[in-house]
Amino acid sequence: MDVNGGTVRIGCGAGFAADRVEPAVDLVERGALDTLVLECLGERTVALAALRRLADPGGGYDPMLAKRMRALLGPLRRTGTRLVTNAGAAHPQAAARMVAALAAEAGEPLAVAAVTGDDVLDRIDPDAPAWEDGRPLAEHGELVSANAYIGVDALLPALETGAPVVIAGRAADPSLFLAPLVHALGWDTADWDRMAAGTLVGHLLECAGQVTGGYFADPGVKPVPGLARLGYPLAEVGADGGAVVTKPDGTGGRVDRMTVVEQLTYEVTDPGAYLTPDVTLDITGVGVEGLGGDRVRVGGARGRARPAELKVSVGYRAGFRGEGEISYAGRGALDRARLAAEVVRERVAGAVPRLRVDVVGVDAVHGSALSEGAPYECRLRVAGLAPDRATADIVAEEVSALYTSGPAGGGGLRAGTTEVVGVLSTTVPRERVETRVAVYGGGERR
Amino acid sequence: MRVRLYDVAHARAGDKGNLNTVALIAYDPAWYPVLCAEVTPERVAAHLADRVVGEVVRHRLDNVEALIFVCPRGGDDTVTTSLWLDAHGKALSSALLEMVVDVDEESAPSLPARPGGAAPPTGGE
């Protein structure tokens, strides 16, 4: 990998499975990157992918990956930028074969490395307590997936193959960034402060637009220029781990102390011990210095030894969710929505084990304690969870019935039932997880 | 004087399983000590009681003038199995900023100006 004057340029072109594609293309074309990362897996995304793989043995990877790669393969090749992603989801080999085939079809064969071994469904203890409620995992329902959060150890061998594209499954988000930094800068993976510095960069970049002004704008209070043209982030990382976070010139958004501090705190449950497969990160001494011009310097991350065990996301069949919504407007809208709620409750009466009834516009997001005044329009929302589809369907049926058998003026009905895959967390001893690398396609290597 | 957190701080919520992190970040470092004194974990737990169940833990990030509140939800209120419209609890950041605190008028720092130039309205009910 090229290193620009001892500095590595790494960007993030996706922060979740449904993220936009164009900002990633722009990052590759104009960001002078060494590596582009696409972070495409949430806690539940991998469990849903496991279900798709059960239904289709050739599936199970991120359904948007083909679209992303069609847009990115050309720019990646032209600029010599490497790609690292966890979009392999429940089937990194199938994803790698697909990407290799796309490249071959385009007349530019490409080596694609797949990292596997995060699937530990047959290696976890089903009687282990779930973090969420302390009950044994298997007591929640049929277990359909278990994926260990793998880290730099698993990704480095794939980078060492020289393949320009590396596709993993449940690699931890910050590890997708740390591994190419370790590879390019020759860091020792037991140098905890370096591991902490690279993990901090990954943590700040992993949600893509969330550090460049996405998820930030509040008109008149926290304005963000050109939000529709939001640029995605890149970091310039020095050999000592110090980094500057920025974005391509001319894109929308903002990178300053405020946007970076918001992302620094994101999903951090203990700032003294943010656990990843690679390190225990302490952000309590991190400095965030706005340099102006959409550039922010970060540094001061401290590291301690990595955890002995790896976190595992476990997916289970949690039943079916029935939902229905209908709107009311004008004088008395709230009273009519409340009447509709009573009617649905009486008609469903105990058939659905878990039922929630809210009025959107009043108490659906936070409960009623913070609401003030009556809205012009509001929307009844009923949601229920049941073990079987037929029972969950009762929710959608009874909300639909409000059209002709409910209060006056209901409109805009939406109702349906979906299967629910629940996700629980546990841990697995590191030595029970064996990761492997396989290279598909191409043959052309850098 | 009564000050709404929205006028002196910004916030971001994150989620992991059945808990939320909600960060509260002072616009002006002068307000950070006030936030530390007034926005206790007990008050946050009471303020968010519609959704948050159990003990709220507060972490101080003095290096960036931010507080992180770790807010547990019910055992069946996970991002996948929640029946709430906002299954992640992402909008709890806005709920926290609705909190109003009492601040001694003489020792209070001045309220931060809005980017538009106008001073923010003083919180109060």
XYZ file of C-alpha atoms in Angstrom:
571
model
C 0.000 0.000 0.000
C 1.202 3.500 -0.749
C 1.868 5.748 2.158
C 1.857 9.467 1.413
C 4.819 10.928 3.255
C 4.258 8.735 6.293
C 0.584 9.618 6.427
C -2.218 7.222 5.563
C -5.448 8.580 4.084
C -8.457 6.453 4.966
C -12.089 7.251 4.206
C -15.512 5.927 5.075
C -17.995 5.562 2.225
C -20.866 3.902 4.099
C -21.915 3.948 7.738
C -24.786 1.484 7.551
C -26.404 -1.009 5.190
C -28.724 1.455 3.462
C -26.264 4.336 3.210
C -25.869 6.500 0.090
C -23.493 5.416 -2.692
C -22.458 8.698 -4.379
C -20.395 10.138 -1.488
C -18.201 7.009 -1.524
C -17.512 7.444 -5.235
C -16.579 11.080 -4.652
C -14.256 10.115 -1.775
C -12.400 7.661 -4.004
C -12.215 9.982 -6.994
C -11.096 13.113 -5.131
C -9.914 11.996 -1.691
C -6.492 10.619 -2.698
C -7.257 7.726 -0.371
C -5.104 4.737 0.403
C -8.117 2.797 1.683
C -11.889 3.192 1.518
C -13.964 1.453 4.202
C -17.623 0.541 3.793
C -19.262 -0.221 7.165
C -22.533 -1.944 6.360
C -23.503 -4.125 9.355
C -25.698 -3.287 12.328
C -26.471 -5.535 15.280
C -29.496 -6.997 13.549
C -28.313 -6.745 9.920
C -26.143 -9.837 10.226
C -28.969 -11.878 11.778
C -31.327 -10.904 8.955
C -28.587 -11.815 6.476
C -28.260 -15.236 8.123
C -31.971 -15.833 7.479
C -31.504 -14.867 3.821
C -28.625 -17.323 3.563
C -30.853 -20.089 4.986
C -33.392 -19.313 2.259
C -30.754 -18.946 -0.495
C -27.365 -20.651 0.008
C -25.758 -18.229 -2.485
C -27.107 -15.190 -0.636
C -26.584 -13.788 2.820
C -24.401 -10.800 1.987
C -25.419 -7.140 1.892
C -28.075 -6.761 -0.825
C -26.725 -3.301 -1.745
C -23.145 -4.511 -2.206
C -23.491 -5.194 -5.954
C -24.861 -1.693 -6.534
C -22.045 -0.157 -4.491
C -19.369 -2.166 -6.288
C -20.690 -1.348 -9.772
C -20.243 2.310 -8.891
C -16.903 1.901 -7.131
C -14.875 -0.694 -9.075
C -13.810 1.742 -11.809
C -12.796 4.588 -9.487
C -11.025 2.164 -7.108
C -8.984 0.750 -9.979
C -8.168 4.122 -11.526
C -6.957 5.575 -8.236
C -5.336 2.436 -6.831
C -7.493 2.650 -3.730
C -8.016 -0.417 -1.610
C -11.455 -1.368 -0.275
C -12.197 -2.959 3.117
C -15.786 -3.784 4.068
C -17.915 -5.927 6.365
C -20.658 -6.136 3.717
C -20.022 -9.863 3.436
C -22.488 -10.094 6.338
C -23.487 -13.763 6.757
C -21.637 -14.961 3.653
C -18.335 -13.212 2.824
C -17.269 -15.927 0.325
C -20.418 -15.463 -1.762
C -19.903 -11.695 -1.634
C -16.285 -12.055 -2.742
C -17.261 -14.344 -5.631
C -19.917 -11.861 -6.716
C -17.507 -8.903 -6.631
C -14.823 -10.879 -8.482
C -17.415 -11.767 -11.142
C -18.501 -8.128 -11.489
C -14.866 -7.113 -12.058
C -14.316 -9.890 -14.592
C -17.490 -8.897 -16.475
C -16.113 -5.368 -16.686
C -12.960 -6.782 -18.278
C -10.752 -5.917 -15.310
C -10.247 -9.076 -13.234
C -9.637 -8.346 -9.575
C -8.550 -10.394 -6.564
C -11.062 -10.291 -3.735
C -10.218 -11.659 -0.289
C -12.958 -13.082 1.928
C -12.507 -13.267 5.708
C -14.577 -15.967 7.400
C -14.833 -17.586 10.797
C -16.971 -15.047 12.639
C -19.926 -17.468 12.424
C -19.830 -19.205 15.822
C -23.377 -20.579 16.028
C -22.015 -24.051 16.777
C -19.445 -22.711 19.259
C -21.457 -20.670 21.725
C -23.093 -21.933 24.899
C -26.872 -21.703 24.311
C -27.393 -21.648 28.075
C -25.153 -18.622 28.555
C -27.039 -15.584 29.895
C -27.915 -12.824 27.440
C -26.451 -9.439 28.378
C -29.814 -7.811 27.779
C -31.883 -9.632 30.406
C -29.720 -12.312 32.037
C -31.919 -15.178 30.748
C -30.295 -18.094 28.867
C -29.902 -17.356 25.150
C -31.856 -20.389 23.926
C -34.830 -19.562 26.166
C -35.632 -16.569 23.928
C -36.422 -18.635 20.822
C -34.791 -20.651 18.058
C -31.223 -19.381 17.585
C -30.540 -18.646 13.909
C -27.167 -16.908 13.955
C -24.207 -16.109 16.182
C -21.439 -13.883 14.936
C -18.329 -12.973 16.873
C -16.925 -9.472 16.489
C -13.566 -10.210 14.900
C -10.762 -7.683 14.643
C -7.367 -6.813 13.293
C -6.018 -10.349 13.831
C -8.550 -11.653 11.335
C -8.250 -8.817 8.807
C -4.447 -8.505 8.592
C -3.895 -11.830 6.780
C -6.401 -10.727 4.148
C -4.585 -7.421 3.655
C -1.292 -9.316 3.401
C -2.594 -11.275 0.380
C -2.407 -7.998 -1.531
C -5.996 -8.343 -2.766
C -7.330 -4.868 -3.593
C -10.734 -5.729 -2.086
C -11.203 -7.313 1.362
C -14.654 -8.494 2.378
C -15.450 -9.625 5.912
C -18.600 -10.444 7.820
C -18.983 -9.405 11.453
C -15.697 -7.562 11.780
C -15.974 -4.880 14.450
C -16.592 -1.467 12.905
C -13.414 0.288 14.150
C -11.280 -2.763 13.233
C -12.113 -2.174 9.548
C -10.096 1.063 9.862
C -7.465 -0.058 12.337
C -6.363 -3.063 10.258
C -5.333 -1.074 7.153
C -3.581 1.454 9.416
C -1.633 -1.313 11.154
C -0.812 -2.837 7.778
C 0.352 0.417 6.192
C 2.129 1.953 9.159
C 3.699 -1.235 10.491
C 2.249 -0.840 13.962
C 2.728 -3.557 16.583
C -0.726 -4.919 17.523
C 0.404 -5.076 21.164
C 1.238 -1.347 21.134
C -1.979 -0.460 22.952
C -1.702 3.311 22.525
C -1.288 2.908 18.741
C -4.200 0.454 18.694
C -6.198 3.018 20.664
C -5.270 5.825 18.259
C -6.346 3.819 15.210
C -9.506 2.637 16.942
C -10.385 6.250 17.743
C -10.063 7.100 14.043
C -12.309 4.147 13.208
C -14.835 5.117 15.854
C -15.067 8.663 14.495
C -15.360 7.566 10.853
C -17.449 4.393 11.117
C -20.827 6.116 10.800
C -19.686 7.987 7.690
C -21.760 11.200 7.403
C -22.406 11.338 11.146
C -19.060 13.068 11.671
C -19.323 15.469 8.715
C -22.610 17.120 9.692
C -25.085 14.302 9.144
C -27.438 13.582 12.056
C -26.483 17.023 13.390
C -28.501 19.775 11.683
C -31.037 21.785 13.675
C -32.075 24.845 11.648
C -31.250 28.139 13.316
C -29.351 26.376 16.101
C -26.902 23.955 14.513
C -26.979 24.777 10.787
C -25.286 22.492 8.277
C -24.518 23.943 4.830
C -25.363 21.801 1.811
C -26.760 18.878 3.775
C -28.179 17.330 0.587
C -24.622 17.176 -0.820
C -23.126 15.870 2.438
C -19.516 14.794 1.970
C -18.267 11.669 3.723
C -15.217 11.671 5.967
C -11.596 10.813 5.574
C -8.757 10.878 8.070
C -5.088 11.635 7.534
C -3.351 9.400 10.045
C 0.274 9.815 11.019
C 2.677 7.083 12.086
C 2.332 8.244 15.706
C -1.467 7.805 15.544
C -2.317 11.501 15.476
C -5.023 12.237 12.926
C -6.904 14.962 11.137
C -10.532 14.309 10.230
C -11.822 16.121 7.152
C -13.944 15.680 3.987
C -13.530 16.349 0.262
C -13.434 20.025 -0.768
C -16.653 21.451 -2.113
C -18.982 18.904 -0.555
C -21.767 19.830 1.845
C -21.633 19.355 5.572
C -19.252 20.553 8.255
C -16.362 19.043 10.169
C -15.615 20.981 13.336
C -15.200 20.437 17.043
C -18.952 20.140 17.582
C -19.586 17.467 14.946
C -16.536 15.484 16.025
C -17.380 15.626 19.736
C -20.927 14.386 19.058
C -19.534 11.406 17.190
C -16.820 10.849 19.814
C -19.542 10.194 22.391
C -21.719 8.059 20.099
C -22.605 4.639 21.539
C -19.880 4.925 24.191
C -21.109 3.219 27.354
C -17.839 3.663 29.252
C -15.439 6.347 28.024
C -12.640 4.842 30.107
C -13.059 1.400 28.572
C -14.516 1.229 25.057
C -14.059 -2.429 24.198
C -13.160 -3.701 20.741
C -11.558 -6.998 19.674
C -8.250 -5.129 19.404
C -7.886 -2.896 22.444
C -9.524 -1.326 25.477
C -9.824 2.298 24.412
C -9.842 5.186 26.893
C -11.166 8.414 25.367
C -11.124 10.477 28.551
C -7.916 12.193 27.476
C -8.782 12.668 23.815
C -8.189 16.159 22.500
C -10.373 17.574 19.725
C -8.992 20.697 18.077
C -10.818 22.524 15.308
C -8.309 23.763 12.715
C -10.851 25.557 10.525
C -11.603 24.700 6.916
C -13.463 21.511 7.854
C -10.384 20.017 9.490
C -10.223 18.703 13.060
C -7.181 17.288 14.780
C -7.701 14.419 17.235
C -5.242 12.660 19.471
C -4.606 11.537 23.016
C -6.364 8.177 22.896
C -4.979 5.782 25.468
C -5.048 2.000 25.200
C -4.950 -0.972 27.497
C -4.855 -4.703 26.739
C -7.612 -6.055 24.513
C -10.470 -8.020 26.152
C -9.904 -11.768 26.641
C -13.292 -12.624 25.138
C -15.028 -11.554 21.950
C -18.527 -10.113 21.883
C -21.062 -12.184 19.957
C -24.356 -11.027 18.401
C -26.889 -13.840 18.556
C -29.985 -13.814 16.356
C -33.171 -15.691 17.292
C -36.675 -16.020 15.933
C -38.651 -13.584 18.094
C -42.092 -13.996 16.525
C -44.092 -11.614 14.374
C -44.823 -7.913 14.683
C -48.229 -6.677 13.544
C -48.536 -2.930 13.009
C -51.221 -0.543 11.893
C -51.458 3.243 11.580
C -54.285 5.618 10.659
C -54.479 9.437 10.733
C -57.044 11.902 12.089
C -57.111 15.664 11.504
C -58.867 18.874 12.515
C -60.988 19.657 15.569
C -61.130 16.713 17.930
C -58.452 14.773 16.058
C -56.739 13.669 19.260
C -60.026 12.629 20.892
C -60.901 10.547 17.827
C -57.452 8.932 17.794
C -57.825 8.128 21.511
C -61.302 6.648 20.865
C -59.862 4.562 18.034
C -57.173 3.336 20.432
C -59.795 2.235 22.975
C -61.789 0.487 20.266
C -58.775 -1.457 18.996
C -57.745 -2.410 22.530
C -61.254 -3.728 23.272
C -61.444 -5.668 20.005
C -57.974 -7.196 20.338
C -58.550 -7.816 24.075
C -55.795 -10.166 25.158
C -55.381 -11.987 21.844
C -51.973 -10.395 21.258
C -49.555 -10.910 24.182
C -47.629 -7.639 23.798
C -49.495 -4.617 22.502
C -48.470 -0.964 22.311
C -50.876 1.828 21.356
C -49.573 5.352 20.723
C -50.642 8.536 19.004
C -47.955 9.769 16.605
C -47.649 13.516 17.094
C -48.368 13.224 20.809
C -46.734 10.329 22.614
C -45.294 7.792 20.164
C -41.662 8.822 20.357
C -41.231 9.743 24.031
C -44.446 9.116 25.905
C -46.824 11.872 26.902
C -44.834 13.534 29.695
C -43.013 15.915 27.321
C -45.903 16.752 24.971
C -47.574 20.156 25.014
C -50.867 21.155 23.391
C -53.049 19.315 20.893
C -51.784 18.900 17.318
C -53.864 19.718 14.209
C -53.328 16.172 12.973
C -52.242 12.973 14.612
C -51.881 9.323 13.797
C -52.911 6.271 15.774
C -50.221 3.615 15.861
C -50.788 0.100 17.167
C -48.005 -2.480 17.336
C -48.137 -5.999 18.732
C -45.735 -8.907 19.020
C -47.011 -12.488 18.855
C -45.384 -15.909 18.495
C -47.234 -16.675 15.240
C -48.154 -14.692 12.142
C -51.913 -15.305 12.371
C -52.092 -13.732 15.832
C -49.919 -10.778 14.805
C -52.219 -10.266 11.788
C -55.055 -9.427 14.221
C -53.361 -6.070 14.901
C -53.277 -5.088 11.237
C -56.825 -6.369 10.721
C -58.311 -4.432 13.630
C -56.580 -1.167 12.700
C -57.765 -1.620 9.104
C -61.310 -2.148 10.369
C -61.257 1.392 11.800
C -61.957 2.664 8.266
C -65.617 1.713 8.426
C -66.095 0.726 12.050
C -64.050 3.357 13.897
C -64.305 7.094 14.636
C -65.025 9.734 11.963
C -62.493 10.816 9.400
C -59.716 8.206 9.671
C -57.413 8.171 6.643
C -54.027 7.078 5.357
C -54.126 3.517 6.614
C -50.919 1.469 6.637
C -50.933 -2.012 8.140
C -48.915 -5.194 7.910
C -47.072 -8.006 9.648
C -43.355 -8.825 9.562
C -41.224 -11.570 11.071
C -38.971 -10.355 13.884
C -35.422 -11.540 14.379
C -34.287 -10.589 17.836
C -30.653 -9.957 18.673
C -28.934 -10.747 21.962
C -25.344 -10.351 23.075
C -22.949 -12.724 24.744
C -19.235 -13.482 24.607
C -17.073 -16.317 23.378
C -13.475 -17.126 24.371
C -11.085 -15.813 21.731
C -9.514 -19.239 21.158
C -12.864 -20.701 20.076
C -12.933 -18.386 17.048
C -10.821 -19.461 14.069
C -10.764 -17.066 11.143
C -9.606 -17.831 7.601
C -8.900 -15.997 4.370
C -9.741 -17.122 0.828
C -8.978 -15.171 -2.337
C -11.334 -15.232 -5.315
C -10.985 -14.056 -8.898
C -8.462 -11.842 -10.557
C -5.012 -13.122 -10.073
C -3.882 -9.589 -10.739
C -2.227 -8.424 -7.558
C -0.547 -5.302 -6.403
C -33.535 31.448 36.345
C -34.926 28.484 34.521
C -32.888 27.285 31.570
C -33.863 24.681 29.056
C -30.925 22.419 28.174
C -31.718 22.978 24.485
C -30.521 26.571 24.894
C -27.095 25.713 26.302
C -26.207 22.249 25.012
C -26.495 19.855 22.125
C -26.999 16.125 22.356
C -26.584 12.846 20.518
C -28.093 9.481 21.365
C -26.636 6.108 20.492
C -27.928 2.617 21.132
C -26.630 -0.809 22.034
C -29.119 -3.627 22.564
C -31.587 -2.414 25.170
C -29.709 0.635 26.340
C -29.149 4.124 25.078
C -26.234 6.439 25.455
C -27.249 10.092 25.452
C -24.444 12.634 25.331
C -24.997 16.202 26.498
C -22.421 18.673 25.192
C -22.111 22.284 26.313
C -21.986 24.869 23.507
C -19.890 27.074 25.779
C -17.391 25.475 28.199
C -18.583 27.947 30.843
C -21.863 26.009 31.021
C -20.202 22.624 31.541
C -19.864 22.967 35.331
C -23.527 24.001 35.481
C -24.522 20.875 33.536
C -22.376 18.734 35.832
C -24.071 20.213 38.894
C -27.657 20.220 37.662
C -28.056 17.324 35.231
C -27.663 14.440 37.622
C -28.271 10.831 36.601
C -31.254 10.745 38.968
C -32.845 13.744 37.259
C -32.230 12.246 33.823
C -33.799 8.950 34.906
C -36.876 10.810 36.123
C -37.057 12.996 33.018
C -36.863 10.039 30.619
C -38.968 7.678 32.763
C -41.425 7.048 29.911
C -38.771 4.953 28.209
C -35.836 4.486 30.551
C -36.098 1.746 33.183
C -33.623 1.423 36.042
C -30.495 3.234 37.085
C -28.924 5.828 34.796
C -25.126 6.022 34.934
C -23.340 9.283 34.144
C -19.801 9.604 32.785
C -17.917 12.915 32.629
C -15.770 13.752 29.625
C -14.072 16.857 31.003
C -11.728 16.877 28.005
C -14.558 17.828 25.621
C -17.105 19.323 28.091
C -19.557 16.488 27.596
C -21.589 14.190 29.819
C -22.608 10.705 28.706
C -25.729 9.208 30.265
C -26.097 5.435 29.932
C -29.826 4.742 30.040
C -31.166 1.171 30.304
C -34.509 0.208 28.777
C -36.747 -2.757 29.503
C -35.465 -6.281 28.806
C -37.939 -6.663 25.903
C -37.298 -3.123 24.602
C -34.339 -4.051 22.403
C -33.790 -2.488 19.006
C -35.139 -5.628 17.336
C -38.061 -6.517 19.601
C -39.195 -3.080 20.776
C -42.774 -2.058 20.013
C -41.887 1.628 20.248
C -41.998 3.635 17.017
C -38.389 4.715 17.612
C -37.077 1.229 18.352
C -33.490 2.484 18.690
C -34.334 5.290 21.106
C -32.448 7.663 18.820
C -34.739 10.615 19.523
C -33.988 10.525 23.264
C -31.363 13.185 22.554
C -34.181 15.651 21.870
C -36.090 14.498 24.937
C -33.106 15.193 27.171
C -32.718 18.720 25.745
C -36.298 19.487 26.875
C -35.178 19.299 30.505
C -35.362 22.598 32.402
C -32.893 23.309 35.200
C -32.799 26.038 37.851
C -29.651 28.122 37.712
C -28.668 30.903 40.084
C -29.123 34.062 38.019
C -26.085 35.922 39.374
C -23.558 33.145 38.879
C -24.975 31.844 35.571
C -22.802 32.234 32.488
C -24.421 34.199 29.668
C -26.523 32.184 27.269
C -24.746 31.222 24.054
C -25.740 33.203 20.969
C -27.502 31.400 18.146
C -25.734 31.146 14.774
C -28.435 33.419 13.321
C -27.282 36.154 15.687
C -30.324 36.372 17.940
C -29.905 35.398 21.555
C -31.817 32.255 22.426
C -35.070 32.619 24.306
C -34.602 32.108 27.992
C -36.013 28.772 28.997
C -38.882 28.715 31.374
C -42.389 27.577 31.885
